[in-house]
mmCIF file of C-alpha atoms in Angstrom:
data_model
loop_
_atom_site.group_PDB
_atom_site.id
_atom_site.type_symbol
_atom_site.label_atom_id
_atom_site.label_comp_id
_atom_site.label_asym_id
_atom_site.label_seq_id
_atom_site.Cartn_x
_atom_site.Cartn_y
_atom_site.Cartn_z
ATOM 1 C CA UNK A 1 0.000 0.000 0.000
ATOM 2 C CA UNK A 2 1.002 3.427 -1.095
ATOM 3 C CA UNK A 3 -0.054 5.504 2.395
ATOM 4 C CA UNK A 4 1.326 8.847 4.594
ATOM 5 C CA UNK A 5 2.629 12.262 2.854
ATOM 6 C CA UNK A 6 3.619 13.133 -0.057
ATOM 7 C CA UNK A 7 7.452 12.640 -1.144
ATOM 8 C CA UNK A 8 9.912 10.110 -0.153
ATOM 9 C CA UNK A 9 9.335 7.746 2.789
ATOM 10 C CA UNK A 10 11.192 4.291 4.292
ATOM 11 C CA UNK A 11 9.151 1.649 3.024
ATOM 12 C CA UNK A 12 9.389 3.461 -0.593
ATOM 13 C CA UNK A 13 14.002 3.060 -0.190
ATOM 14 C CA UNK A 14 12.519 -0.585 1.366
ATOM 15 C CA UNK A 15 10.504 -1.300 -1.900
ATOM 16 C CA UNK A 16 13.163 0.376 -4.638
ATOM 17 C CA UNK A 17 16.347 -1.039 -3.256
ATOM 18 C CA UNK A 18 14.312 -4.496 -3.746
ATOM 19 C CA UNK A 19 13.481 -3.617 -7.331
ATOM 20 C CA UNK A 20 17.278 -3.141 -7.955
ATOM 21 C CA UNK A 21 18.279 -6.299 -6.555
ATOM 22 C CA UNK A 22 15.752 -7.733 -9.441
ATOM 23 C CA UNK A 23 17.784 -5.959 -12.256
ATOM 24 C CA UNK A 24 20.791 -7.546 -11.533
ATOM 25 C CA UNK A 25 20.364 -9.574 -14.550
ATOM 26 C CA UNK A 26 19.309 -6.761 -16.345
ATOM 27 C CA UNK A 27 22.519 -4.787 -15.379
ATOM 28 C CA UNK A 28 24.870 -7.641 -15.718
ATOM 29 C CA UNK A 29 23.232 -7.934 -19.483
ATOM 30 C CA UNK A 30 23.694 -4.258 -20.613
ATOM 31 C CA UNK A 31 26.744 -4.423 -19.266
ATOM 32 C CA UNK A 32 28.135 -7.525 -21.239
ATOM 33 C CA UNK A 33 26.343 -5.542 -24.264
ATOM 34 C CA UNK A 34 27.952 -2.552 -23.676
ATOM 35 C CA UNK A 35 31.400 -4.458 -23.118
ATOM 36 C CA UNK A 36 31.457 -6.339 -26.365
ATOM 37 C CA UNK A 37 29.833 -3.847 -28.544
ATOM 38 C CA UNK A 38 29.285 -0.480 -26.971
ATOM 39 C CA UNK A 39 25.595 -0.432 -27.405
ATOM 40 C CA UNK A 40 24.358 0.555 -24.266
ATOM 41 C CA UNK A 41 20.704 -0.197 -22.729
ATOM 42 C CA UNK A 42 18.257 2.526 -24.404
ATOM 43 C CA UNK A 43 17.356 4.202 -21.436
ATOM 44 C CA UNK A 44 20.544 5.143 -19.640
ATOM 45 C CA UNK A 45 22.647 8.353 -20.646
ATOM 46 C CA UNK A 46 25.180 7.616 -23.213
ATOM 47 C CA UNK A 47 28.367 9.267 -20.949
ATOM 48 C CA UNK A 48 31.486 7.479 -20.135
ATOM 49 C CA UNK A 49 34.575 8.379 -18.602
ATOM 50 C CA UNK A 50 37.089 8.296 -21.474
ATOM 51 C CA UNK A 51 36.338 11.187 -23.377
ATOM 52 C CA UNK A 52 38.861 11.451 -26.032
ATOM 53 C CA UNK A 53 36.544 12.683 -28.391
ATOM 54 C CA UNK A 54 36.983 9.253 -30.664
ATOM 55 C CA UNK A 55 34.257 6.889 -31.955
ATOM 56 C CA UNK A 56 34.970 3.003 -30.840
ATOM 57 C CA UNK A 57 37.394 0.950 -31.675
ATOM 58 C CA UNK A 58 39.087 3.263 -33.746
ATOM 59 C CA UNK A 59 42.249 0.690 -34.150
ATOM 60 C CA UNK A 60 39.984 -1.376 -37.056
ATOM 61 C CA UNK A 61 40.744 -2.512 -40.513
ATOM 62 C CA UNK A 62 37.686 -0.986 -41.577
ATOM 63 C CA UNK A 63 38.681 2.165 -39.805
ATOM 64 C CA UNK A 64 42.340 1.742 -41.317
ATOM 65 C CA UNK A 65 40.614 0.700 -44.693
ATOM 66 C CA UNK A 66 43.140 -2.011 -44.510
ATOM 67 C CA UNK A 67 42.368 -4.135 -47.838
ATOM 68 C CA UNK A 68 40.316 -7.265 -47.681
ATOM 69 C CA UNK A 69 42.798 -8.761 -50.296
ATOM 70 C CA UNK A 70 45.461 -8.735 -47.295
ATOM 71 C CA UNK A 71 43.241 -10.283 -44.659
ATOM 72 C CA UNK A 72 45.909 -11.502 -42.755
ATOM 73 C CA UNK A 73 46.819 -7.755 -42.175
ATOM 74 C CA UNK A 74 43.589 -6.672 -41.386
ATOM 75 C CA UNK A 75 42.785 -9.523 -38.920
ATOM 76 C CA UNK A 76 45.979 -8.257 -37.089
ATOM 77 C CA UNK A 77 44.921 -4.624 -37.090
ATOM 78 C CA UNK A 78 41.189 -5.744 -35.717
ATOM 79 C CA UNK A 79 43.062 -7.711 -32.805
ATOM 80 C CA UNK A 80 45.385 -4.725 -32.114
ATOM 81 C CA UNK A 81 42.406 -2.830 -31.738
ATOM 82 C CA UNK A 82 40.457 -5.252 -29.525
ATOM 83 C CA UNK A 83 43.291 -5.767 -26.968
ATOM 84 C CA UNK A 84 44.313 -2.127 -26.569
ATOM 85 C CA UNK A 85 40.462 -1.117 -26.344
ATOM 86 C CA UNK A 86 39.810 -3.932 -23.867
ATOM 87 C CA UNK A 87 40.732 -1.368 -20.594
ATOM 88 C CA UNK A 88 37.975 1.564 -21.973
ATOM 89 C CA UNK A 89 35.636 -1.427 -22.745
ATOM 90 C CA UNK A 90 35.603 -2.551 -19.641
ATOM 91 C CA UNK A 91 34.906 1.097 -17.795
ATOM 92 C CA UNK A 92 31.725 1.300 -20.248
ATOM 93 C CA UNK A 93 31.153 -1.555 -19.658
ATOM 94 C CA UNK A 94 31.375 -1.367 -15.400
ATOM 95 C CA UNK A 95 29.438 2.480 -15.839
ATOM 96 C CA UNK A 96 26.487 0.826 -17.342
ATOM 97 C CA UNK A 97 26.062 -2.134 -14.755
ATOM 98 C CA UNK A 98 25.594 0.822 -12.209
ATOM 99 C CA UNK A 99 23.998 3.320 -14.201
ATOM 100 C CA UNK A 100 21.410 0.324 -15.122
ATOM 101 C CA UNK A 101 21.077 -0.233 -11.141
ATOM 102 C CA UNK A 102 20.998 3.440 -9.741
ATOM 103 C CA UNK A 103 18.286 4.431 -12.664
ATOM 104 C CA UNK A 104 15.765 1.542 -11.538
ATOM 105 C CA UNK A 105 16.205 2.561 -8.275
ATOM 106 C CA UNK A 106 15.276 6.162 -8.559
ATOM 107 C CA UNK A 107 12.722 5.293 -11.036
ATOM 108 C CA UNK A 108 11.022 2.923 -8.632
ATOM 109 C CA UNK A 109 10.903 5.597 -5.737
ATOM 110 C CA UNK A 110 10.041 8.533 -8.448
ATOM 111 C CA UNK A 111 6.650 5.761 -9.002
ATOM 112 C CA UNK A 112 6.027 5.001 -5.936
ATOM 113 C CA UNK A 113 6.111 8.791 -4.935
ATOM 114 C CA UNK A 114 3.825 9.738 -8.383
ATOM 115 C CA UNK A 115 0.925 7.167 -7.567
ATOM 116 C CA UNK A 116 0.887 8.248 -3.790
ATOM 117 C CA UNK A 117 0.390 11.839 -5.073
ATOM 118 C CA UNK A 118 -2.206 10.476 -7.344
ATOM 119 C CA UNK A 119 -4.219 8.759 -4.104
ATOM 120 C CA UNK A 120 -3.747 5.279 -5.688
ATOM 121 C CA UNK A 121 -4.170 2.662 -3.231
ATOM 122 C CA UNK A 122 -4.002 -1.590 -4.246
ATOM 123 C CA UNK A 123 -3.987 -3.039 -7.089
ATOM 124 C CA UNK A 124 -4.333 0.183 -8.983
ATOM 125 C CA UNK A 125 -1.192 2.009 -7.395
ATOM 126 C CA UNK A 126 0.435 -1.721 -7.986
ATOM 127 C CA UNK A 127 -0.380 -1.278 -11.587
ATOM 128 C CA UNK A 128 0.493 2.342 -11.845
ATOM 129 C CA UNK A 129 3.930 1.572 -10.783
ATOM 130 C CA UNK A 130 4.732 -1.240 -12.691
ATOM 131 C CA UNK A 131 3.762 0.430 -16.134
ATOM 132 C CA UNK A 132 5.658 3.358 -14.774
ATOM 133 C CA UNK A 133 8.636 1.634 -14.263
ATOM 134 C CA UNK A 134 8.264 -0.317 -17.625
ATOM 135 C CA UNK A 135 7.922 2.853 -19.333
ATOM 136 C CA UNK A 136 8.388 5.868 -17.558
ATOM 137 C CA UNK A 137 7.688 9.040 -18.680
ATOM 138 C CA UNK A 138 10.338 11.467 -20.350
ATOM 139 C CA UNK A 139 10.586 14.040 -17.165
ATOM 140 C CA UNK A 140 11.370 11.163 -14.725
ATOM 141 C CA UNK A 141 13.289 9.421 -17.463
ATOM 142 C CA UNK A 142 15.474 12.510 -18.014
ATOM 143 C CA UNK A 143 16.148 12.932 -14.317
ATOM 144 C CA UNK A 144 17.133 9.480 -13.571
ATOM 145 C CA UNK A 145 20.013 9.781 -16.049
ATOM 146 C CA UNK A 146 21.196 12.639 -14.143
ATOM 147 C CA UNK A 147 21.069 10.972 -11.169
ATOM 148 C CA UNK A 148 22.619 7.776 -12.131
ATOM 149 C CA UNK A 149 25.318 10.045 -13.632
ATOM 150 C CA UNK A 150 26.040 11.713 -10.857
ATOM 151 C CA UNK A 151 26.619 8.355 -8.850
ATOM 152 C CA UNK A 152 29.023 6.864 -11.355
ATOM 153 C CA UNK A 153 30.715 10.855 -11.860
ATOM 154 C CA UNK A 154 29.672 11.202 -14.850
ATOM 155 C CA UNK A 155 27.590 14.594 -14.313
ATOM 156 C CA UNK A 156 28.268 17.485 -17.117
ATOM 157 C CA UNK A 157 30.605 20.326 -16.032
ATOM 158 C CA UNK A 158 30.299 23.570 -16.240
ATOM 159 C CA UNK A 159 31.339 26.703 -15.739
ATOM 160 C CA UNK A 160 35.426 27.097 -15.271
ATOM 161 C CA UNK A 161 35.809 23.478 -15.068
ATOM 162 C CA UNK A 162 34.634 23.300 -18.573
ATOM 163 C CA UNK A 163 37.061 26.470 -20.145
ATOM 164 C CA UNK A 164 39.490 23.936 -18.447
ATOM 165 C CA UNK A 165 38.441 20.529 -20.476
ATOM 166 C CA UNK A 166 38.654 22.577 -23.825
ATOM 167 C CA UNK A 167 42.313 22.753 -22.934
ATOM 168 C CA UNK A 168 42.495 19.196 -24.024
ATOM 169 C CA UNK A 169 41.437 19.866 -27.262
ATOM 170 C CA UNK A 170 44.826 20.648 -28.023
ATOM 171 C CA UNK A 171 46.141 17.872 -30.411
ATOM 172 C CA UNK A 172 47.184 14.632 -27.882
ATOM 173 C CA UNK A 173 46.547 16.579 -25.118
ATOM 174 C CA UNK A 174 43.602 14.154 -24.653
ATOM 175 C CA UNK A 175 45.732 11.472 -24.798
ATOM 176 C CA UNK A 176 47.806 12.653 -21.668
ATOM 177 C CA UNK A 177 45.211 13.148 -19.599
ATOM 178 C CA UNK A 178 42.267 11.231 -21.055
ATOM 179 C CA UNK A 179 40.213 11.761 -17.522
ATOM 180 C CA UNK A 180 39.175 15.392 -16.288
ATOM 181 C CA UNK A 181 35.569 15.304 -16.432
ATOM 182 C CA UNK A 182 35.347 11.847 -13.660
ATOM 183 C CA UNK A 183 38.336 13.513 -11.358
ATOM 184 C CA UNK A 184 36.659 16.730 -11.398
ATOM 185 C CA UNK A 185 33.232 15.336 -10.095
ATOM 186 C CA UNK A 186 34.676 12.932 -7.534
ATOM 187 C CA UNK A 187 36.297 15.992 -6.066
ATOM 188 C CA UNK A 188 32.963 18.144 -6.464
ATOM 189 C CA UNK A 189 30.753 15.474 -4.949
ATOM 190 C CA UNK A 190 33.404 14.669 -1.904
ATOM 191 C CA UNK A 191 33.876 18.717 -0.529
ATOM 192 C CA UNK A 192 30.734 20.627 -1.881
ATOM 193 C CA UNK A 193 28.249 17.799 -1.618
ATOM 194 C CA UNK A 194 29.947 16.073 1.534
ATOM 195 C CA UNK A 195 31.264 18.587 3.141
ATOM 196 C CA UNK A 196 30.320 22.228 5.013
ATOM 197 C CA UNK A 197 32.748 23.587 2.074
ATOM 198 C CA UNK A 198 29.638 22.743 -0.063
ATOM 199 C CA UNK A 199 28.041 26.381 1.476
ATOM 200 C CA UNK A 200 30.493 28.550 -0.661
ATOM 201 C CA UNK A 201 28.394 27.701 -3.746
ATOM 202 C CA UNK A 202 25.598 29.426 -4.161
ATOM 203 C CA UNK A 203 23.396 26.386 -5.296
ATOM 204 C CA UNK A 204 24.267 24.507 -1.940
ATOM 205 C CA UNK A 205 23.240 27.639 0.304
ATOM 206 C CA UNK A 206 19.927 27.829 -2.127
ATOM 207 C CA UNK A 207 19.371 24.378 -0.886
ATOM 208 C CA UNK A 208 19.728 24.892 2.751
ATOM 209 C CA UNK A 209 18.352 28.243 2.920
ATOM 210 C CA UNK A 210 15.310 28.386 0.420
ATOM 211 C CA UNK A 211 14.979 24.624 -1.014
ATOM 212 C CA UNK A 212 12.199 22.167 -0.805
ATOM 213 C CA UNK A 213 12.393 19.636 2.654
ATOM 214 C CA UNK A 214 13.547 17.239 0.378
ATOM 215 C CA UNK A 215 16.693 19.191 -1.219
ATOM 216 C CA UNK A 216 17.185 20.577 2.273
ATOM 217 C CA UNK A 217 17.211 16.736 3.634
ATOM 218 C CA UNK A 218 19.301 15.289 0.763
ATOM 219 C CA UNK A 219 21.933 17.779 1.017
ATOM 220 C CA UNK A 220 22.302 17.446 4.979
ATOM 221 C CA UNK A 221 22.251 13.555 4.745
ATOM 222 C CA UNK A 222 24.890 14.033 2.103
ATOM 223 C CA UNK A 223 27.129 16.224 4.557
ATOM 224 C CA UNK A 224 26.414 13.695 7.124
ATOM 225 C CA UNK A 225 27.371 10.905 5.475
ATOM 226 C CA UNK A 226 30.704 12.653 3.697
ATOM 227 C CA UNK A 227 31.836 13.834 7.010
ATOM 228 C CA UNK A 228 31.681 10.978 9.167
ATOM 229 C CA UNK A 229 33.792 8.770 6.340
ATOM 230 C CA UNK A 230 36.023 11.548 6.629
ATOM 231 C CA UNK A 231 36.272 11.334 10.484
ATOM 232 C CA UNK A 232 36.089 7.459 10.397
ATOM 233 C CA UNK A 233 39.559 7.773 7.978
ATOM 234 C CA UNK A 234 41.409 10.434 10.272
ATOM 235 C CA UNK A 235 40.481 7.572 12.903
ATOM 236 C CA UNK A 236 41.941 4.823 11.042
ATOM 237 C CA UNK A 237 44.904 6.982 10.134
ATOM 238 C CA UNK A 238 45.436 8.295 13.777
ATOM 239 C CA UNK A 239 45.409 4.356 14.578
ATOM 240 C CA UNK A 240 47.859 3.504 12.167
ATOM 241 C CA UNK A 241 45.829 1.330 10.839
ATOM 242 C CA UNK A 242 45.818 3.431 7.798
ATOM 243 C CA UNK A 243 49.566 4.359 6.718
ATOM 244 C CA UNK A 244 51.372 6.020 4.446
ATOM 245 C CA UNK A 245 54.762 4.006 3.244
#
């Protein structure tokens, strides 16, 4: 049953980290998919963190328009290409098991949340949510990407941070340093989302200050959480249990 206020409540986290548990399959599946062939499930972003700016697999005969009258050649080339492509394969391939995981989840609490707000109760909130979840609409579709990117860093940058990633296009520049944009949001999310450093931007103080009671709650259970793993470390590094060689 779909009962109480309107917005987020336990037994919705209780019901939507159950549905991601049942996409395991799914995730493990777009992620093989996404591993051998780059297509990636339909409804997650397309983002990943090597951004050199190059299609797949760009080590190919076809790519190399290595002649099929040499196909010993070109079968080389091709196997070049799959071995040194294996590593970025393999990050697609891990951001889409995730991506496929977090987006389920917050599109199972974004139903639950839409049919309470609609009064359905039973079997007709049951069935709102499944067909909601089979095929959500765009808005909550939309949002889910950003959310799933922003737990596998793959959130668009703005701002000065992205004057700084057109640096990179300077010829093999990218090469050198082909990650800015998943550094750059691990370093975001850790001080201004976990962190009381997080007030010196104007969106986080917006938030506190003038949000909704759920921004305002998500933003202080993100501080809470980011500063007791930062206590917990000094801890383990005043212990010595954590040391630097």
């Amino acid at each position: 049953t779909l009962t109480g206020r309107p917005g987020r409540q336990l037994e919705d986290v209780h019901a939507s980290a159950g549905a991601v548990f049942m996409t395991f399959v799914e995730a493990f599946q777009g992620s093989r998919l996404a591993f051998k062939t780059g297509v990636k499930p339909e409804q997650i972003a397309d983002t990943s963190k090597i951004d050199v700016g190059q299609s797949r697999n760009a080590i190919s005969s076809e790519k190399w328009q290595a002649s099929m009258d040499t196909p010993l050649i070109a079968g080389m080339i091709d196997g070049l290409g799959n071995i040194i492509n294996i590593p970025t394969n393999m990050l697609d391939a891990e951001d889409t098991f995730f991506k496929v995981l977090s987006q389920r989840y917050y599109i199972s609490m974004e139903a639950r949340k839409s049919a309470r707000a609609k009064g359905l109760t039973g079997d007709d909130a049951l069935d709102y949510v499944t067909e909601f979840i089979v095929d959500p609409p765009q808005n909550a579709l939309i949002d889910s990407q950003k959310k799933s990117n922003y737990l596998v860093f793959q959130e668009e940058i703005d701002g000065i941070a992205k004057g700084l990633a057109k640096a990179r296009d300077i010829p093999g520049l990218r090469y050198l340093i082909p990650f800015f944009k998943t550094p750059y949001n691990i370093t975001r999310v850790t001080f201004r989302d976990g962190t009381p450093l997080g007030l010196f931007t104007q969106e986080q103080r917006r938030m506190l200050l003038r949000g909704t009671p759920e921004e305002r709650e998500k933003m202080l259970a993100r501080n809470a959480t980011g500063m007791s793993m930062i206590a917990y470390g000094i801890y383990l590094a005043s212990e010595e249990i954590f040391i630097e060689d």
